[in-house]
Short mmCIF file of C-alpha atoms in Angstrom, two decimals:
data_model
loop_
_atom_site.label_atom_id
_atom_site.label_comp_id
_atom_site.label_asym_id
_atom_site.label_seq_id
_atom_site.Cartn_x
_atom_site.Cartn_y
_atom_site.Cartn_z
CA UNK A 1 0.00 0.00 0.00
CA UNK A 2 1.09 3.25 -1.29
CA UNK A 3 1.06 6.13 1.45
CA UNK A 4 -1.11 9.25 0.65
CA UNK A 5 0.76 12.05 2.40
CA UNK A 6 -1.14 15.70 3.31
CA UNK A 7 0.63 18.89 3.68
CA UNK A 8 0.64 20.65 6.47
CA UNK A 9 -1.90 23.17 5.05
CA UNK A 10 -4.79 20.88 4.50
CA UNK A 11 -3.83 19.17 8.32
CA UNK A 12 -4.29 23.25 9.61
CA UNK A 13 -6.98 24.08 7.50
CA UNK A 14 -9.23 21.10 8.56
CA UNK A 15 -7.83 21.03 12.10
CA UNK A 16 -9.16 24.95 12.08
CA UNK A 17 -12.36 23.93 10.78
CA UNK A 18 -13.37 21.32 12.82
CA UNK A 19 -12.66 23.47 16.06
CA UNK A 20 -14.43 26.31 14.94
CA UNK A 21 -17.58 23.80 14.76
CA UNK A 22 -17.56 23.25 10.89
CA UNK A 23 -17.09 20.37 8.35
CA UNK A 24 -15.88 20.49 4.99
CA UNK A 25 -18.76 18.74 3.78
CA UNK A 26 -21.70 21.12 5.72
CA UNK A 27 -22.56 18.54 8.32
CA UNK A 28 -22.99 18.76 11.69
CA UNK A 29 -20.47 16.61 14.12
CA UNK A 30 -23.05 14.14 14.90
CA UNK A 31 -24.60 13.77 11.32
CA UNK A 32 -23.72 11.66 9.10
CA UNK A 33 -23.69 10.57 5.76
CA UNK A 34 -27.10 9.12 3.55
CA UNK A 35 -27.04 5.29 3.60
CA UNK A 36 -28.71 3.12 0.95
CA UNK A 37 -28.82 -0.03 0.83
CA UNK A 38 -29.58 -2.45 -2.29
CA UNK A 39 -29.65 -5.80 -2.49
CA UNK A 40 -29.04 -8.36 -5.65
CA UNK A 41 -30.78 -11.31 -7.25
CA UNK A 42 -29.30 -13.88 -4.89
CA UNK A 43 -29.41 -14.31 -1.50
CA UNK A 44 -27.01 -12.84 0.43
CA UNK A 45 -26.02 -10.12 -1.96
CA UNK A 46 -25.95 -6.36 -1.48
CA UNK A 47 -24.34 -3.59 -2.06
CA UNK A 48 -23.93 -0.28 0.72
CA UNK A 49 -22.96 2.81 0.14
CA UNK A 50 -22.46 5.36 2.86
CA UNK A 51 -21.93 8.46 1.25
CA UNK A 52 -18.98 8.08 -1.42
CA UNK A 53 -18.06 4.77 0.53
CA UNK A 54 -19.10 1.79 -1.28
CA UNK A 55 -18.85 -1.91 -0.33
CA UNK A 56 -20.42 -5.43 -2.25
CA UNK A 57 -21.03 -7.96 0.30
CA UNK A 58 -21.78 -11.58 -1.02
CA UNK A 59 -22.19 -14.43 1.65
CA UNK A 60 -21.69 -17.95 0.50
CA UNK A 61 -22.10 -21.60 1.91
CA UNK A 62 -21.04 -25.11 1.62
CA UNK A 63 -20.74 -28.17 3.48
CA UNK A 64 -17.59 -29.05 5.74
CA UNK A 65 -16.50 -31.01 8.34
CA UNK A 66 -16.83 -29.07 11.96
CA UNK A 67 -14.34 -28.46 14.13
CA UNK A 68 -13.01 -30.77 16.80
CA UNK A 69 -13.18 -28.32 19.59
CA UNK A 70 -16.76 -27.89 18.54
CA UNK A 71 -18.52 -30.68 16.76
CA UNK A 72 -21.97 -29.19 16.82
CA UNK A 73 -21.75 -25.80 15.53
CA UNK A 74 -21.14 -24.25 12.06
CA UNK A 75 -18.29 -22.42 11.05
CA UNK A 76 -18.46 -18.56 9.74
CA UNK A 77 -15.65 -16.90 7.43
CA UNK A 78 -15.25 -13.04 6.73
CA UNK A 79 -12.74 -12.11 4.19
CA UNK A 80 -12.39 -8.53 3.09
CA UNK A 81 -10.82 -7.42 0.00
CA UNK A 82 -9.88 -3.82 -0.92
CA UNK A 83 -7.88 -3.36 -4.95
CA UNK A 84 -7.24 -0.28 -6.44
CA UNK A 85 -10.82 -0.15 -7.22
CA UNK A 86 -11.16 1.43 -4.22
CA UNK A 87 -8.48 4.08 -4.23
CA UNK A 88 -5.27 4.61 -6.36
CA UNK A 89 -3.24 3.70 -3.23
CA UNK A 90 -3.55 0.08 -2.94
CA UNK A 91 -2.01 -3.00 -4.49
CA UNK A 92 -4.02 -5.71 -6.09
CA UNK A 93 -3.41 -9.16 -4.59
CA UNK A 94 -1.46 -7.69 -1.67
CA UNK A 95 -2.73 -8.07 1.92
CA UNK A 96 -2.37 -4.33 3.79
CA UNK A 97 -2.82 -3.37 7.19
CA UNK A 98 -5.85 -1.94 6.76
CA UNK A 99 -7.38 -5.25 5.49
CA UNK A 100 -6.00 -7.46 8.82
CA UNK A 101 -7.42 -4.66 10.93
CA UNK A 102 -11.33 -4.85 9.25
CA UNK A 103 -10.85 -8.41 9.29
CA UNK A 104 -9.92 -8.55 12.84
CA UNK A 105 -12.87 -6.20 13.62
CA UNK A 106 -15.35 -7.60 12.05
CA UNK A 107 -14.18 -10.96 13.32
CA UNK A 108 -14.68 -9.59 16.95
CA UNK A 109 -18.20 -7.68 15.92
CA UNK A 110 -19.77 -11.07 14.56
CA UNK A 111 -18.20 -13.96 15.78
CA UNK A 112 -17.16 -12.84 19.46
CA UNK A 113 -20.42 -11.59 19.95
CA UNK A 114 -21.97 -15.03 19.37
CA UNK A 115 -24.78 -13.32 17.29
CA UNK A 116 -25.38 -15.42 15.01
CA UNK A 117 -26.89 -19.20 15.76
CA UNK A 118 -24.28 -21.85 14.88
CA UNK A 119 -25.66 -24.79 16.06
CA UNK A 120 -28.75 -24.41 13.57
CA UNK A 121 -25.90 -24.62 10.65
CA UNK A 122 -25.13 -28.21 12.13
CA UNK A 123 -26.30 -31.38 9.55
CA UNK A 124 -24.87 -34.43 11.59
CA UNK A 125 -22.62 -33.84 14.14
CA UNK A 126 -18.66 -34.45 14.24
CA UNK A 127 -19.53 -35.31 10.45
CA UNK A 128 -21.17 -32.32 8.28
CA UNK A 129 -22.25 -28.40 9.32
CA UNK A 130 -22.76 -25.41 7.08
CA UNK A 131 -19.89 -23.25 6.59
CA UNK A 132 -20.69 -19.38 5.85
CA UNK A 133 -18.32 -17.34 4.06
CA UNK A 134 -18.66 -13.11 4.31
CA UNK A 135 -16.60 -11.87 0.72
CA UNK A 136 -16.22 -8.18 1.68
CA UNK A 137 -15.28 -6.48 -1.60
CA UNK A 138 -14.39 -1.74 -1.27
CA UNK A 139 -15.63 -0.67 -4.48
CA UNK A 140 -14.82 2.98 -3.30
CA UNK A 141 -13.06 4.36 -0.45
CA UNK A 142 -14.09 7.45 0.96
CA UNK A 143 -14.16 7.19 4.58
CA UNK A 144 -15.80 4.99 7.47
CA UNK A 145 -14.81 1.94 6.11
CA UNK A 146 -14.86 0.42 9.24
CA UNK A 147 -19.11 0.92 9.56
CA UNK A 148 -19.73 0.79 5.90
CA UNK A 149 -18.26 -3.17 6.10
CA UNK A 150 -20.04 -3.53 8.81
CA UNK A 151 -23.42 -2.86 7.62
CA UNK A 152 -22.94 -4.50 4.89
CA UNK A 153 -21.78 -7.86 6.86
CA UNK A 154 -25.01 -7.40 8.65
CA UNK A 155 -26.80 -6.95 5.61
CA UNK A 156 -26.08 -9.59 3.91
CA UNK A 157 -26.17 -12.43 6.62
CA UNK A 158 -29.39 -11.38 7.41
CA UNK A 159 -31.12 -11.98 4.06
CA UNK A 160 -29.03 -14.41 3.39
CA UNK A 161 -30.76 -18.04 3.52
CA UNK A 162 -29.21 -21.71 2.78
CA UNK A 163 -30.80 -24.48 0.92
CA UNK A 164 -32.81 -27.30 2.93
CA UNK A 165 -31.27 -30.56 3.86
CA UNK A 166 -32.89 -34.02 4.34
CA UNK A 167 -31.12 -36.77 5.81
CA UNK A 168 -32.45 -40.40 5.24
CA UNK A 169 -30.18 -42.98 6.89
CA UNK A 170 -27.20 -42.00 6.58
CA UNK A 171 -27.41 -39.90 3.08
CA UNK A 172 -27.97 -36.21 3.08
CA UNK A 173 -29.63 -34.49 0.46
CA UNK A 174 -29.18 -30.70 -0.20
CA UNK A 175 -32.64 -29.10 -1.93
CA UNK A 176 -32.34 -27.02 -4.52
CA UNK A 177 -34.52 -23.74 -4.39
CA UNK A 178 -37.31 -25.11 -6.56
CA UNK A 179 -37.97 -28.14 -4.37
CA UNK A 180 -38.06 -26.55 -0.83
CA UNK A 181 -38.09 -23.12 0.42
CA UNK A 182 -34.49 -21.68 1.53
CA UNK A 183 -33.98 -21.37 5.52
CA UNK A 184 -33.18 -18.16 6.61
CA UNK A 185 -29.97 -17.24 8.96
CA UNK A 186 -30.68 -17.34 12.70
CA UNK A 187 -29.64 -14.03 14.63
CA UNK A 188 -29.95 -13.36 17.87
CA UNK A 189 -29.03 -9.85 17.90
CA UNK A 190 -27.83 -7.18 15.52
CA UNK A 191 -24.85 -5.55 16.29
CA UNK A 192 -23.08 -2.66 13.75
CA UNK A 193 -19.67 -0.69 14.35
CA UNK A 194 -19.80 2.85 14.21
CA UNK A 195 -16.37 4.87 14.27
CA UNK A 196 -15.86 8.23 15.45
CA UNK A 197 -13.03 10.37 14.51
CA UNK A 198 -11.40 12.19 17.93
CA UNK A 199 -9.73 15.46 17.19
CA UNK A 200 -7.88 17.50 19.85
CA UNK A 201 -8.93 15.11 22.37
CA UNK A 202 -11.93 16.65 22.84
CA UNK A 203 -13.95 16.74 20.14
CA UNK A 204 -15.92 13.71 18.80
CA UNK A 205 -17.27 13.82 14.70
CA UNK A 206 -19.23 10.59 13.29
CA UNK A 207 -18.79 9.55 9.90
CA UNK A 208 -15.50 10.87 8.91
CA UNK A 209 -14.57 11.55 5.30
CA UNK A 210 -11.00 9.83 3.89
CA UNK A 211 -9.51 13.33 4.74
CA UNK A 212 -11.03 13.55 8.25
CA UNK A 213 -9.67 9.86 9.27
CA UNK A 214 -6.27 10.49 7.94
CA UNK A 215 -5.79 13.82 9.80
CA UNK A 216 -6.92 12.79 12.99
CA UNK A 217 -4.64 9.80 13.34
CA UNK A 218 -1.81 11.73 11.28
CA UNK A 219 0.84 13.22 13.88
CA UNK A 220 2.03 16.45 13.38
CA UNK A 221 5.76 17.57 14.10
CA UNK A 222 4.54 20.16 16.76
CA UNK A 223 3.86 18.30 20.03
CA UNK A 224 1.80 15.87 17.78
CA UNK A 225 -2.00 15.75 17.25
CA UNK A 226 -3.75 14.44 20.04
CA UNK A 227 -6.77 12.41 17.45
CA UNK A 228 -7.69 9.02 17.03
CA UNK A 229 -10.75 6.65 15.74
CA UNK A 230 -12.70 5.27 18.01
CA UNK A 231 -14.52 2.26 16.97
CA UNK A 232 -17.58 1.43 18.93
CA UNK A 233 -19.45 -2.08 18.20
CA UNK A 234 -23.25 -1.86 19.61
CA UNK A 235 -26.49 -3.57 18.47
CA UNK A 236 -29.73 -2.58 19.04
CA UNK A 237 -30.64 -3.77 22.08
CA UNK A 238 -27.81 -0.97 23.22
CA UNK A 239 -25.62 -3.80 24.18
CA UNK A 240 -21.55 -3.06 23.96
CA UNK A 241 -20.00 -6.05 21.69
CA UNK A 242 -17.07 -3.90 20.94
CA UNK A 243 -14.60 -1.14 21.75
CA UNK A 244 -11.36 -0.22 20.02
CA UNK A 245 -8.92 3.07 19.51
CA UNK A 246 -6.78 3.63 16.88
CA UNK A 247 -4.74 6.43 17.38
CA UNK A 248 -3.14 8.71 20.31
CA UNK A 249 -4.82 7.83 24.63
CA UNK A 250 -7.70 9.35 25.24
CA UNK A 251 -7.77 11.32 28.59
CA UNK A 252 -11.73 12.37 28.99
CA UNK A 253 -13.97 9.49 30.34
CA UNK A 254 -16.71 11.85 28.78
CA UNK A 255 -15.77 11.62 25.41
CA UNK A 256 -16.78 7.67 25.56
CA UNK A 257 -19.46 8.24 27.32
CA UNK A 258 -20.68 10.65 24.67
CA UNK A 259 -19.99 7.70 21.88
CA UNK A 260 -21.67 5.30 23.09
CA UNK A 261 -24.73 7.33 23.30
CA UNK A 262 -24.41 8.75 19.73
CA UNK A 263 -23.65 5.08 18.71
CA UNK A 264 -27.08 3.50 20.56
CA UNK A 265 -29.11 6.06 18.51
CA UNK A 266 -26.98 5.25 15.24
CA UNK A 267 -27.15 1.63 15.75
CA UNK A 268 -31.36 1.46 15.99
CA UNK A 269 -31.53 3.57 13.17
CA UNK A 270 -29.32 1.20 11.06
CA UNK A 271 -31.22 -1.68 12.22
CA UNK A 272 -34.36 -0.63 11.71
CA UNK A 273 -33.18 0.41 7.62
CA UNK A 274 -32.07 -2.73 6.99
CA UNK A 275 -34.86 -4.82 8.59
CA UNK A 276 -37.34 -2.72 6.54
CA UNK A 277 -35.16 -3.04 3.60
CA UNK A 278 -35.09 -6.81 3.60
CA UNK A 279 -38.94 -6.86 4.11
CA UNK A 280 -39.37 -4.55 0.77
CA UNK A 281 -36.94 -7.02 -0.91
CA UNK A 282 -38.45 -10.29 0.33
CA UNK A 283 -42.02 -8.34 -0.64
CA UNK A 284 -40.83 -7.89 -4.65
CA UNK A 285 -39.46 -11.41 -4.85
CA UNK A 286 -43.07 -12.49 -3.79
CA UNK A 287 -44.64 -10.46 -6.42
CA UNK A 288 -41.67 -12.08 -8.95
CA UNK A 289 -40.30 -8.73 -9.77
CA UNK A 290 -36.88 -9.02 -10.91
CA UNK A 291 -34.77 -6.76 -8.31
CA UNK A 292 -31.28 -6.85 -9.38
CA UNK A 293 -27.65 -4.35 -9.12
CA UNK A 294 -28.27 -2.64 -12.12
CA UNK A 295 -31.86 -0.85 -11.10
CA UNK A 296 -29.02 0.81 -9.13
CA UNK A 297 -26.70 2.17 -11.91
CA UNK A 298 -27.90 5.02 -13.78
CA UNK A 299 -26.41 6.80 -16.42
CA UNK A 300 -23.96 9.18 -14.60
CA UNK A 301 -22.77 6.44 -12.42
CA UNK A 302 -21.57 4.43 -15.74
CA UNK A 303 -19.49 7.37 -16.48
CA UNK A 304 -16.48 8.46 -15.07
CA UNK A 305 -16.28 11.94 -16.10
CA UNK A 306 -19.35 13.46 -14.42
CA UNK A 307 -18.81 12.12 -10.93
CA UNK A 308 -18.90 14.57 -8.24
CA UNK A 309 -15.07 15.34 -7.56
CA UNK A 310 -15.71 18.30 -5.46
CA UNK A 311 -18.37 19.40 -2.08
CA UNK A 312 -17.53 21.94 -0.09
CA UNK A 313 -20.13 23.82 1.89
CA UNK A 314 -19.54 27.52 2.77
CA UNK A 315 -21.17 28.72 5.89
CA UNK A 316 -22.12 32.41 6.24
CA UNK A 317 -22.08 32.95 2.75
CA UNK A 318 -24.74 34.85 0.35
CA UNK A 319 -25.89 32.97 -2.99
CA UNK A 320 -26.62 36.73 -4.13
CA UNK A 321 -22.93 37.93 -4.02
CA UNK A 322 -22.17 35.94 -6.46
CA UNK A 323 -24.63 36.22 -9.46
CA UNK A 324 -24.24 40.12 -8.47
CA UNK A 325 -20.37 39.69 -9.39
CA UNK A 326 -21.60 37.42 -11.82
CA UNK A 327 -23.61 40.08 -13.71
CA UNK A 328 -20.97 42.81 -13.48
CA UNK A 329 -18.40 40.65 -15.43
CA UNK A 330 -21.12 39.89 -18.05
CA UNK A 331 -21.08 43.79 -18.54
CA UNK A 332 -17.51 44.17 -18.93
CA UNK A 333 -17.45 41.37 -21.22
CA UNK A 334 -20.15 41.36 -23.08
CA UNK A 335 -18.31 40.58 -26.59
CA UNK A 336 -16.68 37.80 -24.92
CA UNK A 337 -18.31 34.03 -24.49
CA UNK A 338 -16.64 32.83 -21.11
CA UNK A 339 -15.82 28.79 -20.98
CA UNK A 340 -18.26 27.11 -18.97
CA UNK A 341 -18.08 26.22 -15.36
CA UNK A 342 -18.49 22.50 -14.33
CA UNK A 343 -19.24 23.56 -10.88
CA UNK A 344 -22.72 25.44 -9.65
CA UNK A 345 -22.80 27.23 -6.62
CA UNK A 346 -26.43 26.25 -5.12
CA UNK A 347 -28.16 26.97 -1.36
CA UNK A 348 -28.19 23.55 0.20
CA UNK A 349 -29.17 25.13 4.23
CA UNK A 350 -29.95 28.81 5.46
CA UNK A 351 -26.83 30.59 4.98
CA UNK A 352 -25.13 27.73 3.68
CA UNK A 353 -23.63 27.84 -0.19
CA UNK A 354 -22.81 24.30 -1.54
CA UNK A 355 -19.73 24.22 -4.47
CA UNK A 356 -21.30 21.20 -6.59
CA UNK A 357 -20.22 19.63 -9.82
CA UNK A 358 -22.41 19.69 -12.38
CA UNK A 359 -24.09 16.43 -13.26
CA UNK A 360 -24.67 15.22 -16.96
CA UNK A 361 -23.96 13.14 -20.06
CA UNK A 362 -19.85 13.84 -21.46
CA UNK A 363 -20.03 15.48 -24.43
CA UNK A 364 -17.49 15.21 -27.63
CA UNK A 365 -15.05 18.31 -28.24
CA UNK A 366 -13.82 19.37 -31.95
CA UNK A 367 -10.13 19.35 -31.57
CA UNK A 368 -8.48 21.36 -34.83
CA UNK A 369 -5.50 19.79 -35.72
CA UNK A 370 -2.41 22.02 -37.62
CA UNK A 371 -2.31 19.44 -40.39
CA UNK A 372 -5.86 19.76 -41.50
CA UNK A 373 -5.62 24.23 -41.86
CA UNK A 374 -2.23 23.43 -43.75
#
């Protein structure tokens, strides 16, 4: 993994911003980002995106041989993969940090917390159990990747459902879909990791962008920068399944405290969207309507060049001011015809002025070459 280094301008600027009670983005320290959540034609397929952040999830199963240590339970598997799909700075087919520490999370989240049922995944015991396998693909990397995986995880084991078995003597016969109805995953709880981002010790912002996370645990050359991620693992029953810090001590008892009640109301709200998402879904497969990724992908998703590369939210600042200046120049220059802007300037709050890129189709340029006027 490549390292993305920032200068010590954007580390002030943001640092400045985020103590003055601001985000690049316009939101608030304890908002975050719009989820979605959209599920495939199989079971056990989904994709979430939180924000820029996008993950696939896609749960598998097959039949193994248990454990020895445990004879009667089945066996779960989360693998997470991140390629430069997901950002310019990783390696394809190269294991990074980053990847051991979601899998090690996630591990903790879902398997520690004994939330799922294990024992229904047992066929015959000491011979034959179900064996679930989490693949945990980043298709984009903004931020939070820590919660976005997580939801996902959750997501996808929850509407996730394995074929029927039937033993007779001592033959066991797997059912395919059209002969008997799938069995749904057991799950006893629903637990979700939320991360905050910790700057100055003090101050505590959910959802942090790429550029948020890597500042706060960043260390600065003057007395260091007292930041971290906290990682807080909850479901909704507001039940702690997991705690973890990444990044510098922190000194204020309060500052948890204050997590875990931002991450109680986070977690029910996460819940409750993807319970009533897998209803709709299970719903639409009842009527037979085909529900599949690409209802998903719209036209300026499939291209590249009309992505929003830039969001910055102004506070304090008058829409008005600028088609005033706006009008001015078209006075001066009247004769002239100005190259178009790709970026509007549009209210998004009360006395808030969004910087937005303009959305739409690419269009073909006429490029004169020397050749052709000679």
């Amino acid at each position: 993994m490549r390292e993305v280094y920032l200068s010590n301008c954007e580390k002030g600027f943001l640092q400045k911003v985020i103590s003055e009670g601001h985000r690049l983005d316009g939101r608030n320290y304890n908002e975050s980002r719009k989820l979605e959540i959209s599920f495939g034609s199989e079971y056990g397929s989904c994709i979430v995106s939180l924000g820029e952040t996008k993950v696939l999830a896609q749960v598998s199963c097959e039949v193994v041989q248990p454990k020895q240590i445990r004879p009667n339970e089945g066996i779960l598997y989360i693998n997470v993969e991140i390629s430069p799909m997901a950002a310019p700075q990783f390696e394809a087919n190269r294991q990074t940090d980053l990847t051991v520490y979601l899998n090690r999370l996630l591990e903790k989240c879902y398997k520690d917390s004994k939330c799922i049922d294990l024992e229904s995944l047992c066929i015959v015991v000491e011979e034959k159990v179900w064996s679930l396998r989490v693949d945990i693909k980043v298709l984009n990397h903004e931020g939070n990747l820590i919660e976005c995986a997580s939801i996902a995880t959750l997501a996808s084991l929850a509407h996730f459902k394995r074929p029927d078995v039937t033993r007779s003597g001592d033959k066991v016969i797997i059912h395919t879909l059209i002969e008997k109805d799938p069995i749904p995953t057991v799950l006893y709880h629903y637990p979700v990791c939320i991360a905050f981002a910790i700057f100055s010790n003090d101050i505590l912002v959910s959802d942090p962008s790429f550029i948020e996370e890597s500042v706060c645990t960043s260390s600065s050359e003057e007395g260091g920068n007292k930041g971290g991620i906290l990682v807080v693992g909850m479901n909704q029953y507001k039940e702690l399944c997991l705690l973890d810090l990444m990044g510098a001590a922190i000194y204020n008892s309060n500052l948890v405290h204050k997590a875990l009640i931002n991450a109680a109301d986070r977690c029910k709200e996460i819940v409750d969207l993807v319970k009533k998402s897998i209803v709709n879904n299970d719903t639409l497969r009842q009527k037979r309507v085909k529900k599949n990724f690409s209802d998903i992908i719209t036209t300026e998703h499939m291209l590249s060049l009309s992505k929003r590369d830039l969001s910055i939210c102004l506070k304090n600042y008058n829409v008005d001011d600028i088609e005033m200046s706006q009008d001015e120049e078209m006075e001066d220059d009247e004769d002239q015809n100005p190259e178009p802007s790709k970026y509007d300037v549009v209210p998004s709050l009360p006395q808030t002025a969004e910087i937005i890129a303009q959305k739409g189709a690419s269009s073909w340029i006429e490029i004169s070459s020397g050749s052709e006027e000679d």
